[in-house]
mmCIF file of C-alpha atoms in Angstrom:
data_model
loop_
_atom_site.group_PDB
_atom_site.id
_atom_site.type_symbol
_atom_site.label_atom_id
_atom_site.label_comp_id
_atom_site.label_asym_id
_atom_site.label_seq_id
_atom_site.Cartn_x
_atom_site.Cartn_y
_atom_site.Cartn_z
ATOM 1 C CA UNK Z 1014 16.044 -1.760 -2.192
ATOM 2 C CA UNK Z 1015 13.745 -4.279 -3.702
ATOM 3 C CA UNK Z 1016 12.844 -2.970 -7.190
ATOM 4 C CA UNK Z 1017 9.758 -5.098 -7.099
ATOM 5 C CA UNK Z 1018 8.300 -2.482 -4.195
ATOM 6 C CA UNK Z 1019 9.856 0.763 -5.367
ATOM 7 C CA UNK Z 1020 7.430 2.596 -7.206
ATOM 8 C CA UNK Z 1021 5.469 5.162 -5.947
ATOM 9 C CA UNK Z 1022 2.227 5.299 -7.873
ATOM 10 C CA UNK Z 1023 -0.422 3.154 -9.266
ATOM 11 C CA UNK Z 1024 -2.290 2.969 -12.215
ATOM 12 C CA UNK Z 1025 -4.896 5.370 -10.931
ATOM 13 C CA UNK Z 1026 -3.227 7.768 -9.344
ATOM 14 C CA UNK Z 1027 -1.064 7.871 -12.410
ATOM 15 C CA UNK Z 1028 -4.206 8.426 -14.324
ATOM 16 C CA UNK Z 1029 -5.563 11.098 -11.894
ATOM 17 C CA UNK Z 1030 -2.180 12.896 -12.041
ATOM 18 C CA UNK Z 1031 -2.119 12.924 -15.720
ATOM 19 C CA UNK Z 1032 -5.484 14.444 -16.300
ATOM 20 C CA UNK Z 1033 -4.589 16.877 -13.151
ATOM 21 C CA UNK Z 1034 -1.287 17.674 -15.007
ATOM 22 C CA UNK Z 1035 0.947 16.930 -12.141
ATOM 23 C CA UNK Z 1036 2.022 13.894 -13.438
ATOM 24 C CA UNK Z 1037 5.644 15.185 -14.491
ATOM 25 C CA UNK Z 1038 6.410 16.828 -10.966
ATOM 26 C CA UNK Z 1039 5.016 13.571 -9.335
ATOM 27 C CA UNK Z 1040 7.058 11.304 -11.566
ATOM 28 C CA UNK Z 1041 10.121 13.473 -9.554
ATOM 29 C CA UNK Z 1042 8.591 13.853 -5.971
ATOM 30 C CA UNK Z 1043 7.630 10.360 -5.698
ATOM 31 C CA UNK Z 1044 10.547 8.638 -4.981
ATOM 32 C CA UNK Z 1045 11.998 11.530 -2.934
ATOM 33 C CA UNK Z 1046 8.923 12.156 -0.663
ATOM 34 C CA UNK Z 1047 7.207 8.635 -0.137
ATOM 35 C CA UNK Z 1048 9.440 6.611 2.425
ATOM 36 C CA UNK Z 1049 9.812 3.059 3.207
ATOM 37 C CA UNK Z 1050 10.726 3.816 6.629
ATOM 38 C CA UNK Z 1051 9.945 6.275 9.205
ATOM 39 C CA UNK Z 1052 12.358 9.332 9.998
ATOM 40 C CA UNK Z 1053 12.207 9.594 13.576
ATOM 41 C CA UNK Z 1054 10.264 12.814 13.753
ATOM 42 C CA UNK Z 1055 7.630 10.189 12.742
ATOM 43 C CA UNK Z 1056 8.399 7.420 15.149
ATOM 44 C CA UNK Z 1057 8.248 10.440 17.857
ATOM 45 C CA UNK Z 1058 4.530 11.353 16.167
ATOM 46 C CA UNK Z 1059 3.000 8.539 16.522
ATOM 47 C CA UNK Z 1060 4.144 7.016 19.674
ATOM 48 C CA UNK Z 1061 2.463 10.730 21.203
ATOM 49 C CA UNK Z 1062 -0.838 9.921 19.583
ATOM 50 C CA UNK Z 1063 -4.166 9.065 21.406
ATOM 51 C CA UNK Z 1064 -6.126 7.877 17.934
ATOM 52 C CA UNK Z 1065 -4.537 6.380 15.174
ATOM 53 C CA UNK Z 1066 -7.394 6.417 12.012
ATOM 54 C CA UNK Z 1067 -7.447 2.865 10.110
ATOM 55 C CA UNK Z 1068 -8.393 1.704 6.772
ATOM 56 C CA UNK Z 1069 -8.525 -1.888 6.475
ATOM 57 C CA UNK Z 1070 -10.671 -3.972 3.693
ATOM 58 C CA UNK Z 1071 -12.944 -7.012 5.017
ATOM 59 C CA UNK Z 1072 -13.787 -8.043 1.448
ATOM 60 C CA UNK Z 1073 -11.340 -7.837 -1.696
ATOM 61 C CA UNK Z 1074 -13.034 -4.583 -2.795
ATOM 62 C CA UNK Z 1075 -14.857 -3.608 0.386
ATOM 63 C CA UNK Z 1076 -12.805 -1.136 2.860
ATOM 64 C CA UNK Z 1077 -13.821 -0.037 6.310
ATOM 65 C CA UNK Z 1078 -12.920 3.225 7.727
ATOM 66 C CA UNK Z 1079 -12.186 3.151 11.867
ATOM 67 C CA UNK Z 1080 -10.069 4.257 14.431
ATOM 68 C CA UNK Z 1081 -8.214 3.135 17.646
ATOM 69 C CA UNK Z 1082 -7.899 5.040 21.045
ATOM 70 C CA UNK Z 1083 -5.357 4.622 23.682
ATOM 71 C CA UNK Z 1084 -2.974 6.288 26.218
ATOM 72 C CA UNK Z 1085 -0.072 8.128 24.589
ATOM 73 C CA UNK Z 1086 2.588 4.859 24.062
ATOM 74 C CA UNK Z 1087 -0.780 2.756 22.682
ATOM 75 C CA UNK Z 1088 1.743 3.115 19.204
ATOM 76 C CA UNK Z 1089 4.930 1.952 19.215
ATOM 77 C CA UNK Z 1090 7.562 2.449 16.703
ATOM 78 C CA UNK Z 1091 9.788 -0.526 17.288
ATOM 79 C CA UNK Z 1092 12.031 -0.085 14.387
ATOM 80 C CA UNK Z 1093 11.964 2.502 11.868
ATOM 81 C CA UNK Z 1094 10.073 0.402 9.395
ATOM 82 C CA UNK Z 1095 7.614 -1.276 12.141
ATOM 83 C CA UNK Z 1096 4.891 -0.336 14.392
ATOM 84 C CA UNK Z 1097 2.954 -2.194 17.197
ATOM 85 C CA UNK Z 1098 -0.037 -0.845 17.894
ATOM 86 C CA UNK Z 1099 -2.691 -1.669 20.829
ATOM 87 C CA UNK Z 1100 -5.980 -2.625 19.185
ATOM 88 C CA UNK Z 1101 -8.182 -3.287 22.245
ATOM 89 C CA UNK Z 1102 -9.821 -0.232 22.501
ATOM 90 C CA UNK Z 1103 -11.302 0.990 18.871
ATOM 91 C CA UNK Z 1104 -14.547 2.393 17.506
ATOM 92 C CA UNK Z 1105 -17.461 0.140 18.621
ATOM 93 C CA UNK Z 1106 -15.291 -2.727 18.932
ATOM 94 C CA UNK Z 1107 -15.463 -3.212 14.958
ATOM 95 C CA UNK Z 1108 -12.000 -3.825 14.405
ATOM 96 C CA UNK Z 1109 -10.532 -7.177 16.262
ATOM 97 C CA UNK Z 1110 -12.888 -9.740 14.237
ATOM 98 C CA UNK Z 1111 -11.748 -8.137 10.533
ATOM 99 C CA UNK Z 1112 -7.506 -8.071 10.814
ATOM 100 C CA UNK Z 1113 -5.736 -10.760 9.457
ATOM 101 C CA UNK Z 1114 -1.801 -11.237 8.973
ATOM 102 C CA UNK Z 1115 -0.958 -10.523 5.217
ATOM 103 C CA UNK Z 1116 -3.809 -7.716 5.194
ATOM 104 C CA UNK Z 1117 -2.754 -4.155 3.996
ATOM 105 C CA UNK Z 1118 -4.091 -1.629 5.840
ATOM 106 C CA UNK Z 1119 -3.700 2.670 5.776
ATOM 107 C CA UNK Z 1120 -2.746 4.103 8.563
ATOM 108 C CA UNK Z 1121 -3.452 8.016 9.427
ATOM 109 C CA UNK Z 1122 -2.510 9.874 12.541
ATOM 110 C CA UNK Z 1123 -3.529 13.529 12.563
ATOM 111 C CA UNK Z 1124 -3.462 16.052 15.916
ATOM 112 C CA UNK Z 1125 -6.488 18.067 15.687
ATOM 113 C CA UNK Z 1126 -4.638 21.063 18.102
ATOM 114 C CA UNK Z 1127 -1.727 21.439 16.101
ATOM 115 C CA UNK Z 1128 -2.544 20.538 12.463
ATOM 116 C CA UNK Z 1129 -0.051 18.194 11.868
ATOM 117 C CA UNK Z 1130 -0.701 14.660 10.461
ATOM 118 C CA UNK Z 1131 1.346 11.907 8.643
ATOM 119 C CA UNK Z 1132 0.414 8.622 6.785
ATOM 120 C CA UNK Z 1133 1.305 5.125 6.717
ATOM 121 C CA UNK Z 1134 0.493 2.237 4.377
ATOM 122 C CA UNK Z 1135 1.535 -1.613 5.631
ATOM 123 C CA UNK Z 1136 0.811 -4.879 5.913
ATOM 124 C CA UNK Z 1137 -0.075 -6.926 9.509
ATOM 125 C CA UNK Z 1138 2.899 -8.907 9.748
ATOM 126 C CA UNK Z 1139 2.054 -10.276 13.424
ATOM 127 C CA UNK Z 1140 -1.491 -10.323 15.042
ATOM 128 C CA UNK Z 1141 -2.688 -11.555 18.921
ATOM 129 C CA UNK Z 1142 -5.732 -10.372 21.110
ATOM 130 C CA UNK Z 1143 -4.077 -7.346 22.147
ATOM 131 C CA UNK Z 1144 -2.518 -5.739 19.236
ATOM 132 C CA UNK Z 1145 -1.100 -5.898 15.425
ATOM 133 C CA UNK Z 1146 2.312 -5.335 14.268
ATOM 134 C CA UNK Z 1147 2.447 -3.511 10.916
ATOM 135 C CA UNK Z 1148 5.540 -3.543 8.484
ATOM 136 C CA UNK Z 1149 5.812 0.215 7.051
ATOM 137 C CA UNK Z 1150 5.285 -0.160 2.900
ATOM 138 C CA UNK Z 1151 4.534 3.593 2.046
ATOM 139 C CA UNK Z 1152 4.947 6.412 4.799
ATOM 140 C CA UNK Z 1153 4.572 10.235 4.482
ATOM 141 C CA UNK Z 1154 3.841 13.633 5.401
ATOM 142 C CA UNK Z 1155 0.399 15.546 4.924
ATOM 143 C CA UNK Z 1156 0.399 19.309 4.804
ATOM 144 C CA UNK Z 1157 -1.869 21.173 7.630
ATOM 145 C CA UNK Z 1158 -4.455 22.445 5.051
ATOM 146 C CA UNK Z 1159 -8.161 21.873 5.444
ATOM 147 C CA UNK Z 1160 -7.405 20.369 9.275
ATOM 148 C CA UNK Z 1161 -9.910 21.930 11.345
ATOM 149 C CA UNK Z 1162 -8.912 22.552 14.758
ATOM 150 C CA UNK Z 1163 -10.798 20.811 17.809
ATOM 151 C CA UNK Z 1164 -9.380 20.186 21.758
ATOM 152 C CA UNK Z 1165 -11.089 16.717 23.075
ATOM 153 C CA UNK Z 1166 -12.369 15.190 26.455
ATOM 154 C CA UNK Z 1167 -12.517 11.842 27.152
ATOM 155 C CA UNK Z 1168 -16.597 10.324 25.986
ATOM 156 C CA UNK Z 1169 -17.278 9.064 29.643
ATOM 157 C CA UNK Z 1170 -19.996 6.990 28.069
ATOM 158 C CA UNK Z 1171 -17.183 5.216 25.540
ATOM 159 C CA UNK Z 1172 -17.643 1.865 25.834
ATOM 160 C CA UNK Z 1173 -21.573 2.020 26.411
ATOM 161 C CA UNK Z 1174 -21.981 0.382 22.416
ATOM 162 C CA UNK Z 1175 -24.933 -0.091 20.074
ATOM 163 C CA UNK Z 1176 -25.318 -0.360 16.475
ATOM 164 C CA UNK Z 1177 -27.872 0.399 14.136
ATOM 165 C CA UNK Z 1178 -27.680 -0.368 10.452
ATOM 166 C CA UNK Z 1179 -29.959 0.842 7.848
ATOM 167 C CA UNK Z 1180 -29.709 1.505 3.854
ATOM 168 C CA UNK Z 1181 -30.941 4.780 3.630
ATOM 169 C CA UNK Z 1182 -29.319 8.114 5.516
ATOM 170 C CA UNK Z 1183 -31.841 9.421 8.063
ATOM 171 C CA UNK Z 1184 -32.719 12.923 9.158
ATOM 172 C CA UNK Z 1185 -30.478 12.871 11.510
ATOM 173 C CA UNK Z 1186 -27.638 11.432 9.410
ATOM 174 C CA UNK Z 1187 -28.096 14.620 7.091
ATOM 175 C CA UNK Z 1188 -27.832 16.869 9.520
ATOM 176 C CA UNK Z 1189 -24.624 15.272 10.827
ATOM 177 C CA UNK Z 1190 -23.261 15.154 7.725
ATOM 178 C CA UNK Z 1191 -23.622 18.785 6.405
ATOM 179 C CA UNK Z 1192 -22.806 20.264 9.620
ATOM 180 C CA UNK Z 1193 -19.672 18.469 9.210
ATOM 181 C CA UNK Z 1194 -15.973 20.037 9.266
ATOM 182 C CA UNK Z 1195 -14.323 17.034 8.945
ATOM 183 C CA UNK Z 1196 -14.551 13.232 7.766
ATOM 184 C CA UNK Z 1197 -12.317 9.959 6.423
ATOM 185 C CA UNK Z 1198 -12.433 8.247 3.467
ATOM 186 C CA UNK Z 1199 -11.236 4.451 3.406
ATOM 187 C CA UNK Z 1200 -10.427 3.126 0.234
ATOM 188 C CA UNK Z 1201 -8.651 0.559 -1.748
ATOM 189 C CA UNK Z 1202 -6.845 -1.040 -4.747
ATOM 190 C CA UNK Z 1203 -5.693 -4.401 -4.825
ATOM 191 C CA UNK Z 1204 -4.847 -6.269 -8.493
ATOM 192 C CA UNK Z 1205 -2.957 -9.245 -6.796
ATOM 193 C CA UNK Z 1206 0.500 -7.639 -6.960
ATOM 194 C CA UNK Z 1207 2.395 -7.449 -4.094
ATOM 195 C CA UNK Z 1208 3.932 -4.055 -4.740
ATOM 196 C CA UNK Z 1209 3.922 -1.095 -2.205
ATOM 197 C CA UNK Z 1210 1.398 0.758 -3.321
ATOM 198 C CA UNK Z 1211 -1.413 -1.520 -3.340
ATOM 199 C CA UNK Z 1212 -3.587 -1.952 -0.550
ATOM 200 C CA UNK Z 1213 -5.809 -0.042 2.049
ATOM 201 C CA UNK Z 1214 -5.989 3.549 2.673
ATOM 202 C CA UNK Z 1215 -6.882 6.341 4.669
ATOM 203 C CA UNK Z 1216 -7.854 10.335 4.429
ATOM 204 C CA UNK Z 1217 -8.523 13.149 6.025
ATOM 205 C CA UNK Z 1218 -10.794 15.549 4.368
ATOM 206 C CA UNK Z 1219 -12.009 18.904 6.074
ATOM 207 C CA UNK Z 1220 -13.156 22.190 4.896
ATOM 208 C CA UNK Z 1221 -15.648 24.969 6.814
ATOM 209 C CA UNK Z 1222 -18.582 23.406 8.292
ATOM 210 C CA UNK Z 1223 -21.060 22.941 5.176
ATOM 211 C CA UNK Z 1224 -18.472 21.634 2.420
ATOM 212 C CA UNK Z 1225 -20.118 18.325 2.655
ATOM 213 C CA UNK Z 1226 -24.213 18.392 0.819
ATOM 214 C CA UNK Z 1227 -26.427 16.029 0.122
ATOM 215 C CA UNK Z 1228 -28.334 16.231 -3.284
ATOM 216 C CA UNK Z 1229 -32.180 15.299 -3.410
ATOM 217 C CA UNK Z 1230 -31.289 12.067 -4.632
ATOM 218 C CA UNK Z 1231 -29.493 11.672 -1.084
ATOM 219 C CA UNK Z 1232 -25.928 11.711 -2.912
ATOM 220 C CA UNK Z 1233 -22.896 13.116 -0.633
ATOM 221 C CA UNK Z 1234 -21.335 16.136 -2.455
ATOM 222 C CA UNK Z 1235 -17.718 17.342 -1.901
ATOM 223 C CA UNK Z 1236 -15.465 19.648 -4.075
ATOM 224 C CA UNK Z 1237 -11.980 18.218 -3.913
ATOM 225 C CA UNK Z 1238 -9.889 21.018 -2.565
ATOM 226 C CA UNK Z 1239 -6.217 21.618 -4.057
ATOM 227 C CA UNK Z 1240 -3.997 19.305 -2.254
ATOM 228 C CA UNK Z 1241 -0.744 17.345 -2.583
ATOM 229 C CA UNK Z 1242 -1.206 16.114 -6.197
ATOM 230 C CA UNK Z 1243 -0.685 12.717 -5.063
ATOM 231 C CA UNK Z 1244 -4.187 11.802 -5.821
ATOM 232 C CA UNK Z 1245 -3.831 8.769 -3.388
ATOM 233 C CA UNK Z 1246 -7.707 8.098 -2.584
ATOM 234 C CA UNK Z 1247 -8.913 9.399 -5.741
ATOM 235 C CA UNK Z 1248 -6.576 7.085 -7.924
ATOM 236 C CA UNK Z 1249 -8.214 4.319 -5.583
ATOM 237 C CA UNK Z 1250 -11.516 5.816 -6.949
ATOM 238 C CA UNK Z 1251 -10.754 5.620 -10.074
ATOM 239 C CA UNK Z 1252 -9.994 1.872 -9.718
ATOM 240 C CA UNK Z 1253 -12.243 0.364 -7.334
ATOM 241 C CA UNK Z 1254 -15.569 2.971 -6.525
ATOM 242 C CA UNK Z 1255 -16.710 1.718 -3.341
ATOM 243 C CA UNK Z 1256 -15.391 2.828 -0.367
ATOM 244 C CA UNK Z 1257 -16.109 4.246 3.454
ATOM 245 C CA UNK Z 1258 -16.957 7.428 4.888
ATOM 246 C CA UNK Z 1259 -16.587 8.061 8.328
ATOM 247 C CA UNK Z 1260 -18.224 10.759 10.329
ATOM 248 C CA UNK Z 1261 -17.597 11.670 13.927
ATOM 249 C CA UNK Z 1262 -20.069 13.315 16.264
ATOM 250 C CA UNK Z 1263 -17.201 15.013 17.761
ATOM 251 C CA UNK Z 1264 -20.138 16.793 20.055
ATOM 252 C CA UNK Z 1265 -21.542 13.731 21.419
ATOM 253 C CA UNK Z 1266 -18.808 10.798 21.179
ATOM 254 C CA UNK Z 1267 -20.792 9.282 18.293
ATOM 255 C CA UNK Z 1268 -19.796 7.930 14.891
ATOM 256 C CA UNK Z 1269 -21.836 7.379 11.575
ATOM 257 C CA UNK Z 1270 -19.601 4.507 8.768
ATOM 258 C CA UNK Z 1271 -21.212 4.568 5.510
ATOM 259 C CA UNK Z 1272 -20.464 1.985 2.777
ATOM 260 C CA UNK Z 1273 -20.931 4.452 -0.598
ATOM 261 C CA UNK Z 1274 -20.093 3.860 -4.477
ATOM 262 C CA UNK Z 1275 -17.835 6.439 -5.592
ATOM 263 C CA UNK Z 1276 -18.521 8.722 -8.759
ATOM 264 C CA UNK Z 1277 -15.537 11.753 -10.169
ATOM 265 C CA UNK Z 1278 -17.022 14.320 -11.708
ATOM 266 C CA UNK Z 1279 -15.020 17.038 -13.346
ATOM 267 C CA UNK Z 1280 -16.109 20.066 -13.637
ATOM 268 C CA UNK Z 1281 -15.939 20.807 -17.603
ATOM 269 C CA UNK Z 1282 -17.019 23.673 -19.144
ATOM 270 C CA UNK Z 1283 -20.074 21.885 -20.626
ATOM 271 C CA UNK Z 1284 -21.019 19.998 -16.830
ATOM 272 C CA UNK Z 1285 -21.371 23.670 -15.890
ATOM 273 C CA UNK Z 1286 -25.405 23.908 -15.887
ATOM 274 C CA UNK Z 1287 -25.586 20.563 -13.855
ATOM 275 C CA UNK Z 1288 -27.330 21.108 -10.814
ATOM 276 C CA UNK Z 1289 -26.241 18.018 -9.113
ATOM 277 C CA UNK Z 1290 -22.818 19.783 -8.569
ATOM 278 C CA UNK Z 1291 -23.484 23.375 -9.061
ATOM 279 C CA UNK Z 1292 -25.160 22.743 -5.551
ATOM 280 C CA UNK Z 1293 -21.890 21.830 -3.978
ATOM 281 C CA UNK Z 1294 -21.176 25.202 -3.341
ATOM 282 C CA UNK Z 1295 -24.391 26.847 -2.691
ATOM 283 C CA UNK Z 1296 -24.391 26.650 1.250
ATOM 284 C CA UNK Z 1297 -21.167 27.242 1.943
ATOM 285 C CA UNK Z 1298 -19.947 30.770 2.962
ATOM 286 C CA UNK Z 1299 -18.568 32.074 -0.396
ATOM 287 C CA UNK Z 1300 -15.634 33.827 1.005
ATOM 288 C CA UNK Z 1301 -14.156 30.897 2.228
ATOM 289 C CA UNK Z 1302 -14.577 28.597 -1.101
ATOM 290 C CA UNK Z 1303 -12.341 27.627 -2.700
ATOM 291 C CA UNK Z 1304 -12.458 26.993 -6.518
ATOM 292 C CA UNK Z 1305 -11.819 23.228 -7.767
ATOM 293 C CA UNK Z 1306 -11.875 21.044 -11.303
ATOM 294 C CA UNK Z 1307 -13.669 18.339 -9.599
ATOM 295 C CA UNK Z 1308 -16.463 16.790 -7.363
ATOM 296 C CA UNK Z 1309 -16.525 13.530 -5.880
ATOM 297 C CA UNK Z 1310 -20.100 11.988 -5.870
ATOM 298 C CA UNK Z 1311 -21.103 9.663 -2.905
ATOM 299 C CA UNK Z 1312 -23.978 7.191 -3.225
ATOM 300 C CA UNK Z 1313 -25.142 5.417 -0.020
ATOM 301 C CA UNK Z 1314 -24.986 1.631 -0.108
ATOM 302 C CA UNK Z 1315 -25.342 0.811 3.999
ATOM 303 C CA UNK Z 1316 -25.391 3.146 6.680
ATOM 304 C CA UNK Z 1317 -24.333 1.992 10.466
ATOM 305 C CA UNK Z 1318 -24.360 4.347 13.563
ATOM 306 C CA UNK Z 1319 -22.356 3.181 16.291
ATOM 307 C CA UNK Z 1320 -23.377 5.135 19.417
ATOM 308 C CA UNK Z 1321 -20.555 5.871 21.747
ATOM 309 C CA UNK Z 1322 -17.689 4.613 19.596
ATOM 310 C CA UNK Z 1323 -15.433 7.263 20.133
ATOM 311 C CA UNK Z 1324 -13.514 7.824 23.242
ATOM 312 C CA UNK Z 1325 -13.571 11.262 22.482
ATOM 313 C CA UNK Z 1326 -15.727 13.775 22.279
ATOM 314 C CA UNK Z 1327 -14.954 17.559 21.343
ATOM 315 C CA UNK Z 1328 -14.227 19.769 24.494
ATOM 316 C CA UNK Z 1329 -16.976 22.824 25.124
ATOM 317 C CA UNK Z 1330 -15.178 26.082 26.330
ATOM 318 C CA UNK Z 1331 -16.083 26.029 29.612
ATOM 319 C CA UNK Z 1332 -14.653 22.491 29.859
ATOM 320 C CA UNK Z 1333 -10.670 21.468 30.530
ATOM 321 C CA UNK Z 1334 -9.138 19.980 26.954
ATOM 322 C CA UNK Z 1335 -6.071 18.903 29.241
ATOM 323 C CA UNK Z 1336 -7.961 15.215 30.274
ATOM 324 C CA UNK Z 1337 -5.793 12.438 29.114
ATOM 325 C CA UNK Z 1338 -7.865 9.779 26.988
ATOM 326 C CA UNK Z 1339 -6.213 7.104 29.625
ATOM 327 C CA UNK Z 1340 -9.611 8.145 31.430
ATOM 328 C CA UNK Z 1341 -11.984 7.068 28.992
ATOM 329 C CA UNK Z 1342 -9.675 3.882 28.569
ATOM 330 C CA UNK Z 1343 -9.789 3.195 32.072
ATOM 331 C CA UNK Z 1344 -13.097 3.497 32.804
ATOM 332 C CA UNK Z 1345 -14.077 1.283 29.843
ATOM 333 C CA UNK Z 1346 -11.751 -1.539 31.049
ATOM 334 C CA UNK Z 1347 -13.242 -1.267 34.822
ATOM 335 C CA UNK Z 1348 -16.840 -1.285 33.051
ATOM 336 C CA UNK Z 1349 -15.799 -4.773 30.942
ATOM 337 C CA UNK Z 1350 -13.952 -6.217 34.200
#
């Protein structure tokens, strides 16, 4: 193994872990958990997926959060340290202009029904019209916790795109946003050094409907929940504060990116009194909080609604889950001949 690309952490998750305390556990789990290959229980994953999340950066210190759709197979696990992966059909069609060979992306796949999701950080090794292939750097497991469940139909009006950009979060935005169960974070570090565990990332964060608030200052609000201790997109945070958030309108097959800068608050004994974070908690339902040492602090720099970016759209009881998202596909390729 190349020395060079062995270790696990960098600077700022190190730093996160220390002040966290689980820097001495991590130190051990590390090298044990984080893989430079896939086991095939993770090839088998993600060749069954129908969306594969993506962070990718299209400035040094600027990272976009998206995802890709696509008939089970739209993933391929050639080897157990590469991937191909079908990029024609993604959110909005943001993707295919901003992927470059030598980029480092974060990969995420994550099945809503069952709770399960793993994670992938690479590098585009190989790049065409069609699709990317992606060299595995970093790749592991993600427990079930916070993953909200949803079923999904296919958005029959995927494909139909516009795009609105604005600085400022609207109304609408808000109420998107703190209905929310569910959203990704895209973030980055990069120094320059080519060692594993720099690069793009992605993560799922979810919680009951409501963990997400807005402050009057129209700052996004979000206790970190106890996790992993890896401290993967924090540690990013830590190093380089802007970021992406995206939010799915699961209901209507809509999705809302937002550039923010990224603040860490911890919740000290004397930050106590602050209302700016006291208020994180205040509409959620308190039997389901759950207690945490920090909050992270979102502040809006560009806002961009992409209507009917997602080829999914969350499945109403009375309506069949089993649809394929080959459908939506299908229909979008007939629409663009």
């Amino acid at each position: 193994m190349d020395k060079q690309l062995a270790p696990s952490w960098h600077q700022g998750e190190v730093t996160m872990q220390q002040r966290a305390g689980t820097d001495k556990r991590m130190a051990d789990i590390g090298p044990k958990f984080i893989r430079q290959y896939l086991p095939q229980q993770h090839r088998d994953f993600f060749e069954s997926l129908s969306m594969i999340f993506i962070g990718y950066a299209i400035q040094p210190l600027h990272t976009n959060a998206a995802v890709l759709f696509g008939a089970p197979g739209f993933v391929q696990s050639i080897t157990d340290t590469e991937l191909v992966i079908n990029t024609q059909y993604s959110m909005g069609d943001v993707i295919n202009d901003h992927l470059n060979v030598g980029d480092r992306i974060g990969l995420l796949g994550i099945v809503f029904e069952t709770k399960r999701r793993n994670r992938i950080n690479g590098v585009i090794t190989d790049i065409n019209q069609k699709s990317i292939r992606v060299k595995v750097l970093q790749s592991y497991g993600n427990c079930p916790k916070y993953i909200q469940p949803k079923a999904f139909i296919p958005n029959r009006n995927y494909g139909e795109f516009s795009r609105s950009t604005r600085s400022q979060l609207s109304q609408t935005d808000k109420q998107l946003i703190t209905n929310a169960d569910t959203f990704f974070i895209g973030s980055c570090f990069d120094d320059g050094q080519q060692l594993n565990n720099r690069g793009a990332d992605i993560s799922h964060r979810g919680g009951p409907a409501g963990f997400v608030s807005i402050n009057p200052q129209g700052q996004l609000l979000i206790n970190d929940y106890a996790g992993n201790g890896f401290f993967n997109t924090l540690g990013n945070l830590l190093e380089n504060p802007i970021a992406s958030l995206l939010f799915c309108d699961w209901q209507q097959g809509h999705a809302l990116h937002i550039t923010v800068s990224s603040q860490i608050i911890w919740q000290d004994v004397e930050q106590a009194g602050s209302a700016e974070f006291v208020n994180t908690t205040d509409t959620l339902n308190k039997d389901t909080v759950t207690q945490t040492e920090r909050t992270l602090c979102f502040t809006p720099l560009k806002v961009e609604q992409l209507t009917n970016g997602l080829a999914y759209r969350q499945a109403n009881r009375c309506e069949n889950p089993c649809y394929k998202i080959a459908s939506a596909i299908t229909q979008t390729a007939h629409r663009c001949g």
